[in-house]
Amino acid sequence: MDTSEAIHPDRVGPMIIQEAWGTIGKALALDHMNGVYVCRGERASLAFVFLGEDLFRMKLFMGREPDLSTTIAVLPRESRPLEAEIEETERVWKLSAGHLVLEIEKQSCAVSVFDLEERLIARQNNISWNPRGAIHSVYDMPGDSHFYGLGEKASFLDKRGERYTMWNTDVYAPHMPEIEALYESIPLLVHLHGQCSYGIFLDNPGRTDFDMRSHGIAYTIGCSTGDYDIYFVYGPELKSVVRGYTELTGRIALPPKWALGYHQSRYSYMDQNEVLHLARTFREKEIPCDVIYLDIHYMDEYRVFTFDPVRFPDPEAMMAELKQLGIRIVPIVDPGVKKDPKYSVYREGVEQGHFSRKLEGDIFFGDVWPGTSAFADFTNDTASEWWGNLHKYYTDLGIPGIWNDMNEPAVFNASKTMDLDVMHGNNGNPKTHEELHNLYGLLMSKATYEGLKRNMDGQRPFVLTRAGYSGIQRYAAVWTGDNRSFWEHMALAMPMVLNMGLSGLAFAGPDIGGFAHHASAELLVRWTQMGVLFPYCRNHSSIGTLRQEPWSFGPEIEGILREYIGLRYRWMPHLYNLFHEASETGLPPMRPLLLEYQNDPHVTNLCDQFLVGSDVLAAPIYRPDTEHRAVYLPEGDWFDYWTGEKLAGGRHILAHAPLSVMPLYVKAGAVIAEGEPKLYADDRTDETLTLRVYGASAEEGFKASYSLYEDDGSSFDYASGVSSLIEFELRGEAGGLELSYRYERRGYAANRNLLRFALVCTAFKPSSVEGLGEITAEDAEHGREGWYVDAQTGGLMLQVQDTSQGAVFKLCG
Ligand code: GLC
C-alpha cells in the first residue's frame, strides 16, 4: 500500500512556474583591472581573461570581485594574460586580443566570438540561473554543426543530437547509447561548423550537462552547482583545439615503454601459482606480454595494501620469478579502506584524520568489496601524501604500476557514490562532495602517481584509472570500464576512445575481448586485431566468463593473436614516438580521420576506422561472420599493408579480410620506425632500427620524412636532456633518390649499430648507391653495410652504420 508519499510534490514532475530563473540583464559597464575585463551586468557580471592568442576564460560571478582561482584541472600558467583592445559602440563592447574579437551586447550581455576576418565563431546568447545555484547557457548551433570531445561517452563520434551528463558513475551496463554519465567526466565540448572549430571547457567538477539534442538551433551547457567557469579554445583546426586544451589541462606523462606493451588481466588470477603459470605460458608460447594484473582476490579480504596470505604466500618469490620472465605486476587498488580496527591502514587513516567526513564530523562509510569502508579525502594534500606513501608496500616488491578502480568513487548504495553532503577538507577551503565529486578519481590517481614516483628511484610509474576529470591524463592511463563481450561494444570502443583522444586522454583503451559476458574465438581475434593499435592494450575479463587469454581458443586463434600482438611490439619505436608526440603536443596516437582530414565531408562521423598517428589507417572487422567491409581511403595514395597493393584514395573500397586479416593501410610517403621482434618491451636492445618507407618515388617533389624520438624508455632522465632526435629524409631528385639522416640531438645513445632503410611498395631500383656497395641479404644479416633488393618483398634495403655524424646517400636511377 502506498502512503501519502505517492502524491509527494517531487513525484509530479516539474511545476509549470517552478522557479524564477535570473539572467545577467543589461550590461552596465566594462571595467579593466590587471588583465581581467569585467562586464558588469544588472544582476551579475562576466569576467574575461585572455590567456593566449587563441584562448580566453569567461567566468560568471556575483558581487564586486571575481574569484579567479582554478581547479586542479588547469595548470598554473607562466605567461601573463594578453591586454585587449577595447572599442565601444552604441550596441556593443568589443574586446580584441590575439586572434579573437569578442563582442558583448549591451542589451543582453550576449557574447559573440569572431576571428580576425570577422567570421562568427561562436555565440553565447544567454546565461541564466535558478535560486538553487543551477546555471544554464545557450549557444548558437548552426545547421552544419558537429560535436566531439566530451571524454568517455557511448554512441558515435559526432555528438550532434546527443545529451550528456558529467557525473562520474559506476554503471554496470555502461556502454549503451542512452547512458549519459560514465566513469570519466571531461567537460570539454568541441564544436566544428564550416571549416572552423573551437572547444569549450567548463571547469566545474560538480554535475554538468551538455545538450546538443533538445533545442534545435541551440546547444546548451549547464551545471547544477558550482561555477560557470568557461575556457574557450579556438581552432580553427581541430588539432589546435586539442593542442590548446592540453596546454591548459596538461598532457600525458611520457609512459615507460613497458606500459605500451600487451597487458593481460582477469578478475581474478586467483593465486600465486596461477599468476606464475600464466607468465610461463606467455613465454613458452612466445606471445609478447609485459604486464599481468592482480584483481581484488590478491588482497587479504579486499584490504588494500595487503596480500592474501593463503593465495599469495610469498609475493617476493613470485616477483623474483616474474622479473626473470620480464613480466611486471600491476595490482588493483580501490579507494575503499575496510573498516577494521585491527587493520593498520584503517587505523592510521582514522587516527590521522585522512578519511572523508560529514560536516558534523562523522566518517563517511560506504559498502564496497571489503564491506563497510572509509574513503581517503584526497582533496587534502596531507591525506594524498599519506595515501601515496602507502604505495611503498608495492614499490618495495618491485611493483611499478597501480590500477585504480572504483574511484568515482563507486559505493554499493542507491546513489552509487559517496553522500553528497560529505564535506571535503579541500586544503582548508571545505566543499561538499556534490561540488567536487568528479575530482575524486583524479585526485586518487594523482596521489598514487606521485607516491609511486617518490619511491621508484627515478623510474617512471604507471597508473591506470577508471574515473577521472580533465587533467587526469597527467597522471594515469584510462580504461573504459565494464564493457561486455558484445560485437556492438567492440565497435563502440572506436568512437569512444577516439573522442577521449580529442579530450586530452591520449592513453586510453577498452577491455579487449570484453569484460562481462563471454567472448567467442572470432570476437577475441577481431577485437585483438583492433586493440593492438589502440593506445592502451589490455585483455581483461570478468569472473565466471569464458577464459580469453590468447591461447584459450586453440592453436589457430593463438597464432593469429601472436602475430597481431607481435605487430604492436615490432611497431614499438613508432608507437613510442607517437606517445612522445602526445606528451608534447596532446595529439593522440589514435586519431579519427577527421583530425587529419578536417575538411573532408566523408569523415565527420567516420568511426569504424581510425588512424594510428597520421599515416596508418586501420579498418577493423567488427561484425561476426564477416570477411568484407567498406573502407574509406582519404585523398592521396595508400598501400595495403598486407599485400602492398597501391590504392588511390578519395574513395571507398571493399576490403577482403578473412579471419587472419585486419584491413590496414599505409599512406604513400609514410615512414614507420620498427624494432626487432620482442617478448616484452625491454627484452633486449635493438641491434637494428628499421625505417620502413612506403612508396618512394624518384620523381622530383617526392619527399618522405620522419623524426624519431628516443630515450631509455624507463627513467626520467629524458627530462634533463638524455634523449635523442633523429631526422630522416628521402627525396626524389633528378631521377634518383637522396636519403639522409642526422641527429638533431643525441643526448641518449641507443645501444645499437645499424640503421636499416626498407623502401617498400616502390618500383624504384637504383643502379648504384654513392658511398654504399651492393651486398646480399645474408651479408646484411651479418651486419654489413650496403644495399640489396629483398627477394621476398621486392623492397630496396639499405643498411648503414648508425653514427652521430649522420650521412647522406645518393641512390642513382
Ligand atoms: C570493476 C572493474 C573491473 C574489475 C572488477 C573487480 O567492475 O571495472 O575491471 O575487474 O571491478 O575488481
CSV table of C-alpha atoms and ligand atoms in Angstrom, one decimal, residues 170 172 183 265-268 295-297 332 334 369 403 405-406 466 479 481-482 511 515 538 540-543, ligand 1:
chain,number,residue,atom,x,y,z
A,170,ASP,CA,29.9,3.2,-12.0
A,172,TYR,CA,27.4,-2.0,-14.6
A,183,TYR,CA,33.2,6.8,-15.2
A,265,SER,CA,44.2,-9.3,-16.9
A,266,ARG,CA,41.4,-11.3,-15.4
A,267,TYR,CA,39.0,-10.8,-12.5
A,268,SER,CA,40.9,-12.6,-11.0
A,295,ASP,CA,42.5,-8.0,-9.4
A,296,ILE,CA,40.8,-7.9,-6.0
A,297,HIS,CA,41.4,-11.5,-5.0
A,332,ILE,CA,44.3,-3.1,-8.3
A,334,ASP,CA,40.4,0.7,-4.8
A,369,TRP,CA,34.2,-5.1,-1.9
A,403,TRP,CA,45.4,0.1,-11.2
A,405,ASP,CA,39.3,1.2,-9.8
A,406,MET,CA,36.0,2.1,-8.2
A,466,ARG,CA,38.6,4.1,-14.3
A,479,TRP,CA,40.4,2.2,-19.5
A,481,GLY,CA,35.4,0.2,-17.6
A,482,ASP,CA,33.0,-2.7,-17.7
A,511,ASP,CA,39.0,-4.2,-22.1
A,515,PHE,CA,34.8,-7.7,-19.7
A,538,ARG,CA,44.8,-4.9,-22.2
A,540,HIS,CA,40.6,-8.3,-19.3
A,541,SER,CA,37.6,-10.4,-18.4
A,542,SER,CA,35.2,-10.9,-15.6
A,543,ILE,CA,34.8,-13.7,-13.1
B,1,GLC,C1,35.1,-3.4,-11.5
B,1,GLC,C2,36.2,-3.1,-12.6
B,1,GLC,C3,36.7,-4.4,-13.2
B,1,GLC,C4,37.2,-5.3,-12.1
B,1,GLC,C5,36.2,-5.5,-11.0
B,1,GLC,C6,36.7,-6.3,-9.8
B,1,GLC,O1,34.0,-3.9,-12.1
B,1,GLC,O2,35.6,-2.2,-13.5
B,1,GLC,O3,37.6,-4.1,-14.2
B,1,GLC,O4,37.7,-6.5,-12.6
B,1,GLC,O5,35.6,-4.3,-10.6
B,1,GLC,O6,37.7,-5.6,-9.2
